[in-house]
């Protein structure tokens, strides 16, 4: 049984690795693609980039709980494969889009089927024990990190062959990933742990109500929300900010994202295995959120290009918080509701991607165009404030004894 579980972790890790590589391939060239299609400067293109993220996020918000509940009924494997196929189709739309509007079609398709991480998280919860749950959830972050080592670096290089080349490569990767999963990915949810599908539990707001089942879970969900809202200051704006502030090329953006991936992988694969057992989930959450905050503040006031690379270290060290928080939440949910939990958490993440890029990128646009004070790093500063609030909420909730027995 232990060997089978370890093999399943490797399968899901490789699947997510290829999935993230596909997204990492296109990030370096997205600002230039939007700028060309709209014929506008990069800092103004950031607002249009935010609307593309909005299109993806709003559809994922609606469909993520449906996908999560379907995986509780039919199993993780078929849902995950459909999700990967949807991403492949999305990248084909992005690769051949003749206008900005076509980008929306691809993003909506990806949003409808984009449950790979949701289902993967439920998959990991299925095969994990309380002792190794945080470590196994860390493998998601490791796949994310390694995908961002390889994907953006290759994407920056492929941009030399044309701005559309990374999108075509991403589509090929995702479609190959689908085939890989079809042949080698086993099912993780046994039939006795499956449950009937109910539309009431699958609507997005009903999914969020799932997080209100106890004060402790509600509080941690708010902390979770603020973490991902703050992260949008980096995820949605990094390529636009560095291209505008420091005049980075697509290749340089790709290298910086590759470094982020390397640091994230080092934290998730190595550091978290040492830190979490020694500190426990609670202290790992506090320390991680504090490091996130420090990194974002440093980004906001960086004045030279090399500083962005140096300040990635404290920011990426904050990655010890996520798996610990997710493990704490998962530990309070029975096996046949893990898919619903992960669907609810994905809905929360989708909400941050709905509002986060619109806030962060438009704030960046305003403070680089019409604001009386020019401050390109304003989005990072707002992200730091959100991280500090998340730290305070987590400290208040986890400080109560009830969280240990709820």
Coordinates of C-alpha atoms in Angstrom, one line a residue:
X1 CA 0.0 0.0 0.0
X2 CA 2.8 2.4 0.9
X3 CA 4.5 1.7 -2.5
X4 CA 1.3 2.3 -4.3
X5 CA 0.7 5.6 -2.6
X6 CA 4.3 6.7 -3.3
X7 CA 3.8 5.9 -7.0
X8 CA 0.6 7.8 -7.1
X9 CA 2.3 10.9 -5.6
X10 CA 4.9 10.7 -8.3
X11 CA 2.2 10.4 -11.0
X12 CA 0.3 13.5 -9.8
X13 CA 3.6 15.4 -9.3
X14 CA 4.7 14.8 -12.9
X15 CA 1.2 15.7 -14.2
X16 CA 1.2 19.0 -12.3
X17 CA 4.7 19.7 -13.3
X18 CA 3.9 19.5 -17.0
X19 CA 0.7 21.5 -16.4
X20 CA 2.6 24.3 -14.7
X21 CA 5.3 24.3 -17.4
X22 CA 2.6 25.1 -20.0
X23 CA 1.5 28.2 -18.1
X24 CA 5.1 29.2 -17.3
X25 CA 5.9 29.1 -21.0
X26 CA 3.5 31.9 -21.9
X27 CA 4.0 34.4 -19.0
X28 CA 7.1 36.1 -20.4
X29 CA 5.5 37.0 -23.7
X30 CA 1.9 37.8 -22.5
X31 CA 2.6 41.6 -22.0
X32 CA 4.0 41.9 -25.6
X33 CA 1.1 40.0 -27.1
X34 CA -1.5 42.2 -25.4
X35 CA 0.5 45.3 -26.3
X36 CA 0.6 44.4 -30.0
X37 CA -3.0 43.3 -30.2
X38 CA -4.2 46.5 -28.5
X39 CA -1.3 48.8 -29.8
X40 CA -0.7 50.3 -26.4
X41 CA 2.3 50.6 -24.0
X42 CA 3.1 47.7 -21.6
X43 CA 2.0 49.6 -18.4
X44 CA -1.5 50.2 -20.0
X45 CA -1.6 46.6 -21.2
X46 CA -1.4 45.4 -17.6
X47 CA -5.0 46.4 -17.1
X48 CA -6.1 44.3 -20.2
X49 CA -4.0 41.5 -18.8
X50 CA -6.1 41.8 -15.6
X51 CA -9.3 41.4 -17.5
X52 CA -8.0 38.1 -19.1
X53 CA -7.3 36.8 -15.6
X54 CA -10.7 38.0 -14.6
X55 CA -12.4 36.0 -17.4
X56 CA -10.5 32.8 -16.4
X57 CA -11.2 33.3 -12.7
X58 CA -14.9 34.1 -12.9
X59 CA -15.6 31.0 -14.9
X60 CA -13.4 28.9 -12.6
X61 CA -15.2 30.3 -9.6
X62 CA -18.5 29.1 -11.0
X63 CA -17.3 25.7 -12.1
X64 CA -14.7 24.8 -9.6
X65 CA -17.2 23.5 -6.9
X66 CA -19.0 21.6 -9.7
X67 CA -15.8 19.9 -10.7
X68 CA -14.8 19.2 -7.1
X69 CA -18.2 17.6 -6.3
X70 CA -18.1 15.6 -9.6
X71 CA -14.7 14.2 -8.5
X72 CA -16.3 13.1 -5.2
X73 CA -18.9 11.2 -7.2
X74 CA -17.0 9.9 -10.2
X75 CA -13.4 9.9 -8.9
X76 CA -10.4 12.2 -9.4
X77 CA -8.9 10.6 -12.5
X78 CA -11.6 11.4 -15.2
X79 CA -12.0 14.9 -13.9
X80 CA -8.3 15.6 -13.9
X81 CA -7.9 14.4 -17.5
X82 CA -10.8 16.6 -18.7
X83 CA -9.2 19.6 -17.0
X84 CA -5.9 19.0 -18.7
X85 CA -7.6 18.7 -22.1
X86 CA -9.3 22.0 -21.5
X87 CA -6.0 23.7 -20.9
X88 CA -4.6 22.4 -24.1
X89 CA -7.5 23.8 -26.1
X90 CA -7.1 27.1 -24.3
X91 CA -3.5 27.5 -25.4
X92 CA -4.4 26.7 -29.0
X93 CA -6.9 29.7 -28.8
X94 CA -4.2 31.9 -27.4
X95 CA -1.6 30.7 -30.0
X96 CA -3.8 31.6 -33.0
X97 CA -5.9 34.5 -31.6
X98 CA -6.2 37.2 -34.3
X99 CA -7.5 39.8 -31.8
X100 CA -7.7 40.5 -28.1
X101 CA -11.3 39.2 -27.9
X102 CA -10.2 35.7 -29.0
X103 CA -8.0 35.5 -25.9
X104 CA -11.2 35.7 -23.8
X105 CA -12.6 32.6 -25.5
X106 CA -9.5 30.5 -24.6
X107 CA -9.5 31.8 -21.0
X108 CA -13.1 31.0 -20.5
X109 CA -12.6 27.4 -21.8
X110 CA -9.7 27.0 -19.3
X111 CA -11.8 28.5 -16.5
X112 CA -14.6 26.0 -17.1
X113 CA -12.3 23.0 -17.0
X114 CA -9.4 24.4 -14.9
X115 CA -9.6 22.1 -11.9
X116 CA -6.3 20.4 -12.2
X117 CA -4.9 21.7 -8.9
X118 CA -8.3 21.3 -7.2
X119 CA -8.6 17.7 -8.2
X120 CA -4.9 17.1 -7.5
X121 CA -5.3 18.4 -4.0
X122 CA -8.2 16.1 -3.4
X123 CA -6.2 13.3 -4.9
X124 CA -3.4 13.9 -2.4
X125 CA -5.8 14.1 0.5
X126 CA -7.2 10.7 -0.6
X127 CA -3.9 8.9 -0.3
X128 CA -2.3 10.8 2.6
X129 CA -2.1 10.1 6.3
X130 CA -2.2 12.8 9.0
X131 CA 1.5 12.4 9.5
X132 CA 2.5 13.0 5.8
X133 CA -0.4 15.2 4.7
X134 CA 1.5 18.5 4.9
X135 CA 4.6 17.0 3.2
X136 CA 2.4 15.6 0.3
X137 CA 0.6 18.9 -0.1
X138 CA 4.0 20.4 -0.4
X139 CA 4.5 18.4 -3.5
X140 CA 2.0 20.6 -5.2
X141 CA 4.1 23.6 -4.5
X142 CA 7.2 21.7 -5.6
X143 CA 5.6 20.9 -9.0
X144 CA 4.6 24.5 -9.2
X145 CA 8.2 25.6 -8.5
X146 CA 9.9 23.1 -10.8
X147 CA 7.4 24.0 -13.6
X148 CA 8.3 27.6 -13.2
X149 CA 12.0 26.8 -13.4
X150 CA 11.7 25.0 -16.7
X151 CA 8.6 26.7 -18.3
X152 CA 9.5 30.4 -18.2
X153 CA 13.1 29.8 -19.1
X154 CA 12.0 27.9 -22.2
X155 CA 9.3 30.4 -22.9
X156 CA 11.7 33.3 -22.9
X157 CA 14.0 31.4 -25.3
X158 CA 11.1 30.4 -27.6
X159 CA 10.0 34.0 -27.8
X160 CA 13.0 34.5 -30.1
X161 CA 11.1 32.3 -32.6
X162 CA 8.1 34.5 -32.5
X163 CA 5.6 35.7 -29.9
X164 CA 3.2 32.8 -30.6
X165 CA 5.7 30.0 -30.3
X166 CA 5.4 29.6 -26.5
X167 CA 1.6 29.2 -26.7
X168 CA 2.0 26.4 -29.3
X169 CA 4.5 24.7 -27.1
X170 CA 2.2 25.1 -24.0
X171 CA -0.7 23.5 -26.0
X172 CA 1.5 20.5 -27.0
X173 CA 2.7 20.0 -23.4
X174 CA -0.9 20.0 -22.0
X175 CA -2.2 17.6 -24.7
X176 CA 0.8 15.3 -24.1
X177 CA 0.1 15.6 -20.3
X178 CA -3.5 14.4 -21.0
X179 CA -2.2 11.3 -22.8
X180 CA 0.3 10.6 -20.0
X181 CA -2.4 10.8 -17.3
X182 CA -4.7 8.6 -19.4
X183 CA -2.2 5.7 -19.4
X184 CA -0.5 6.0 -16.1
X185 CA -2.6 7.9 -13.5
X186 CA -4.6 5.5 -11.2
X187 CA -7.8 6.4 -9.5
X188 CA -7.4 7.5 -5.8
X189 CA -10.9 7.6 -4.5
X190 CA -12.4 4.3 -3.6
X191 CA -16.0 3.6 -4.5
X192 CA -17.0 3.3 -0.8
X193 CA -15.8 6.8 -0.2
X194 CA -17.8 8.4 -3.1
X195 CA -21.0 10.2 -2.6
X196 CA -23.9 11.5 -4.7
X197 CA -23.7 14.7 -6.6
X198 CA -26.0 17.5 -5.3
X199 CA -26.3 20.8 -7.2
X200 CA -27.0 22.6 -3.9
X201 CA -23.5 21.7 -2.7
X202 CA -22.0 22.4 -6.1
X203 CA -23.0 26.0 -6.5
X204 CA -20.1 28.4 -5.9
X205 CA -21.7 30.2 -3.0
X206 CA -22.9 27.0 -1.5
X207 CA -19.3 25.8 -1.7
X208 CA -18.2 28.8 0.2
X209 CA -20.8 28.1 2.9
X210 CA -19.1 24.8 3.4
X211 CA -16.2 26.8 4.9
X212 CA -18.6 28.2 7.5
X213 CA -19.1 24.9 9.2
X214 CA -17.0 26.1 12.2
X215 CA -15.5 29.4 13.4
X216 CA -12.0 27.9 13.1
X217 CA -12.4 26.8 9.5
X218 CA -14.0 30.2 8.6
X219 CA -11.2 32.1 10.1
X220 CA -8.5 30.1 8.4
X221 CA -10.4 30.4 5.1
X222 CA -10.3 34.2 5.5
X223 CA -6.5 34.0 6.1
X224 CA -6.2 31.7 3.1
X225 CA -8.1 34.3 1.0
X226 CA -5.9 37.1 2.0
X227 CA -2.7 35.1 1.2
X228 CA -3.9 34.6 -2.4
X229 CA -5.2 38.1 -2.8
X230 CA -1.7 39.4 -1.8
X231 CA 0.0 37.0 -4.1
X232 CA -1.8 38.6 -7.1
X233 CA 0.5 41.6 -6.7
X234 CA 3.2 39.3 -7.9
X235 CA 1.4 36.7 -10.1
X236 CA -0.7 39.2 -12.1
X237 CA 1.8 42.1 -12.2
X238 CA 5.4 40.8 -12.1
X239 CA 5.9 40.6 -15.9
X240 CA 4.3 44.0 -16.5
X241 CA 6.1 45.7 -13.6
X242 CA 9.6 44.4 -14.4
X243 CA 9.2 45.2 -18.1
X244 CA 8.1 48.8 -17.3
X245 CA 10.2 49.6 -14.2
X246 CA 13.5 47.9 -15.3
X247 CA 13.0 47.4 -19.0
X248 CA 13.4 43.6 -18.8
X249 CA 13.3 41.6 -22.0
X250 CA 11.1 38.5 -22.3
X251 CA 14.2 36.4 -21.7
X252 CA 15.0 38.2 -18.5
X253 CA 11.4 37.8 -17.3
X254 CA 11.7 34.1 -18.1
X255 CA 14.9 33.8 -16.1
X256 CA 13.4 35.6 -13.1
X257 CA 10.4 33.3 -13.1
X258 CA 12.7 30.3 -13.4
X259 CA 14.5 31.5 -10.3
X260 CA 11.2 31.9 -8.5
X261 CA 10.5 28.3 -9.4
X262 CA 13.8 27.1 -8.2
X263 CA 13.4 28.8 -4.8
X264 CA 9.8 27.6 -4.4
X265 CA 10.9 24.0 -5.2
X266 CA 13.7 24.2 -2.7
X267 CA 11.3 25.4 0.0
X268 CA 8.6 22.9 -0.8
X269 CA 10.8 19.8 -1.5
X270 CA 13.5 20.4 1.0
X271 CA 12.9 23.1 3.6
X272 CA 9.3 22.3 4.5
X273 CA 10.2 18.6 5.3
X274 CA 12.6 20.0 7.9
X275 CA 10.7 23.0 9.2
X276 CA 7.2 21.7 9.4
X277 CA 8.0 18.7 11.7
X278 CA 10.0 20.9 14.0
X279 CA 7.8 24.0 14.2
X280 CA 4.4 22.3 13.6
X281 CA 1.7 23.7 11.3
X282 CA 0.9 26.8 13.4
X283 CA 4.3 28.2 13.7
X284 CA 5.1 27.3 10.1
X285 CA 2.0 29.4 9.1
X286 CA 3.2 32.4 11.2
X287 CA 6.8 32.4 10.0
X288 CA 5.8 31.9 6.3
X289 CA 3.3 34.7 6.3
X290 CA 5.8 37.0 7.9
X291 CA 8.5 36.2 5.3
X292 CA 5.9 36.8 2.5
X293 CA 5.2 40.3 4.0
X294 CA 8.9 41.2 4.1
X295 CA 9.5 40.1 0.5
X296 CA 6.6 42.2 -0.8
X297 CA 7.7 45.3 1.0
X298 CA 11.2 44.9 -0.4
X299 CA 9.8 44.5 -3.9
X300 CA 7.7 47.7 -3.5
X301 CA 10.8 49.8 -2.9
X302 CA 13.4 48.1 -5.1
X303 CA 15.3 50.7 -7.1
X304 CA 17.6 48.5 -9.1
X305 CA 17.1 45.4 -11.3
X306 CA 19.3 43.1 -9.2
X307 CA 17.2 43.8 -6.1
X308 CA 14.2 42.0 -7.5
X309 CA 16.3 38.8 -7.7
X310 CA 17.7 39.2 -4.2
X311 CA 14.4 39.9 -2.6
X312 CA 12.9 36.8 -4.1
X313 CA 14.6 34.8 -1.3
X314 CA 12.6 36.1 1.7
X315 CA 9.4 36.1 -0.4
X316 CA 9.8 32.5 -1.5
X317 CA 10.6 31.4 2.0
X318 CA 7.1 32.3 2.8
X319 CA 6.0 29.2 0.9
X320 CA 6.2 27.1 4.1
X321 CA 2.8 28.7 5.2
X322 CA 0.6 27.4 2.4
X323 CA 0.9 23.6 2.9
X324 CA 0.7 24.0 6.6
X325 CA -2.5 26.0 6.4
X326 CA -4.0 23.6 3.8
X327 CA -3.0 20.6 6.0
X328 CA -4.7 22.2 9.0
X329 CA -7.9 22.7 7.1
X330 CA -7.9 19.2 5.5
X331 CA -7.3 17.6 8.9
X332 CA -10.8 18.8 10.0
X333 CA -12.7 17.3 7.0
X334 CA -13.7 13.6 6.5
X335 CA -12.4 11.7 3.4
X336 CA -15.6 11.9 1.4
X337 CA -15.7 15.7 1.6
X338 CA -12.1 16.4 0.6
X339 CA -13.1 17.2 -2.9
X340 CA -15.7 19.6 -1.7
X341 CA -13.2 21.3 0.6
X342 CA -10.7 21.7 -2.2
X343 CA -13.4 23.0 -4.5
X344 CA -14.3 25.6 -1.9
X345 CA -10.7 26.6 -1.5
X346 CA -10.3 26.8 -5.2
X347 CA -13.4 29.1 -5.3
X348 CA -11.7 31.3 -2.7
X349 CA -8.6 31.4 -4.9
X350 CA -10.7 32.2 -7.9
X351 CA -12.3 35.1 -6.1
X352 CA -8.8 36.5 -5.5
X353 CA -8.0 36.1 -9.1
X354 CA -11.3 37.8 -10.0
X355 CA -10.7 40.9 -8.0
X356 CA -6.9 40.7 -7.3
X357 CA -5.6 41.5 -10.8
X358 CA -8.2 44.2 -11.4
X359 CA -7.0 45.9 -8.1
X360 CA -3.3 45.3 -8.5
X361 CA -2.8 45.9 -12.2
X362 CA -5.1 49.0 -12.3
X363 CA -3.4 50.4 -9.3
X364 CA -0.1 49.8 -11.1
X365 CA -1.4 51.5 -14.2
X366 CA -2.8 54.5 -12.2
X367 CA 0.5 55.0 -10.3
X368 CA 2.5 54.9 -13.5
X369 CA 0.3 57.2 -15.6
X370 CA -2.0 59.8 -14.0
X371 CA -1.3 59.6 -10.3
X372 CA 0.3 62.7 -8.8
X373 CA 3.0 60.5 -7.3
X374 CA 4.7 57.9 -9.5
X375 CA 5.0 54.6 -7.5
X376 CA 5.2 51.5 -9.7
X377 CA 5.6 49.3 -6.6
X378 CA 2.3 50.2 -5.0
X379 CA 0.7 46.8 -5.7
X380 CA 3.5 45.0 -3.8
X381 CA 2.9 47.3 -0.8
X382 CA -0.8 46.5 -0.8
X383 CA 0.0 42.8 -1.0
X384 CA 2.2 43.1 2.1
X385 CA -0.6 44.7 4.0
X386 CA -2.9 41.8 3.0
X387 CA -0.2 39.3 4.2
X388 CA 0.1 41.0 7.6
X389 CA -3.7 40.9 8.0
X390 CA -3.7 37.2 7.2
X391 CA -1.0 36.7 9.8
X392 CA -3.0 38.4 12.5
X393 CA -6.2 36.4 11.6
X394 CA -4.3 33.1 11.6
X395 CA -2.7 33.9 14.9
X396 CA -6.1 34.8 16.5
X397 CA -7.7 31.6 15.2
X398 CA -4.9 29.1 15.8
X399 CA -4.3 30.6 19.3
X400 CA -7.6 29.3 20.4
X401 CA -7.6 25.7 21.8
X402 CA -10.8 24.9 19.9
X403 CA -8.9 24.5 16.6
X404 CA -7.1 21.5 17.9
X405 CA -10.3 19.7 18.8
X406 CA -12.9 21.0 16.3

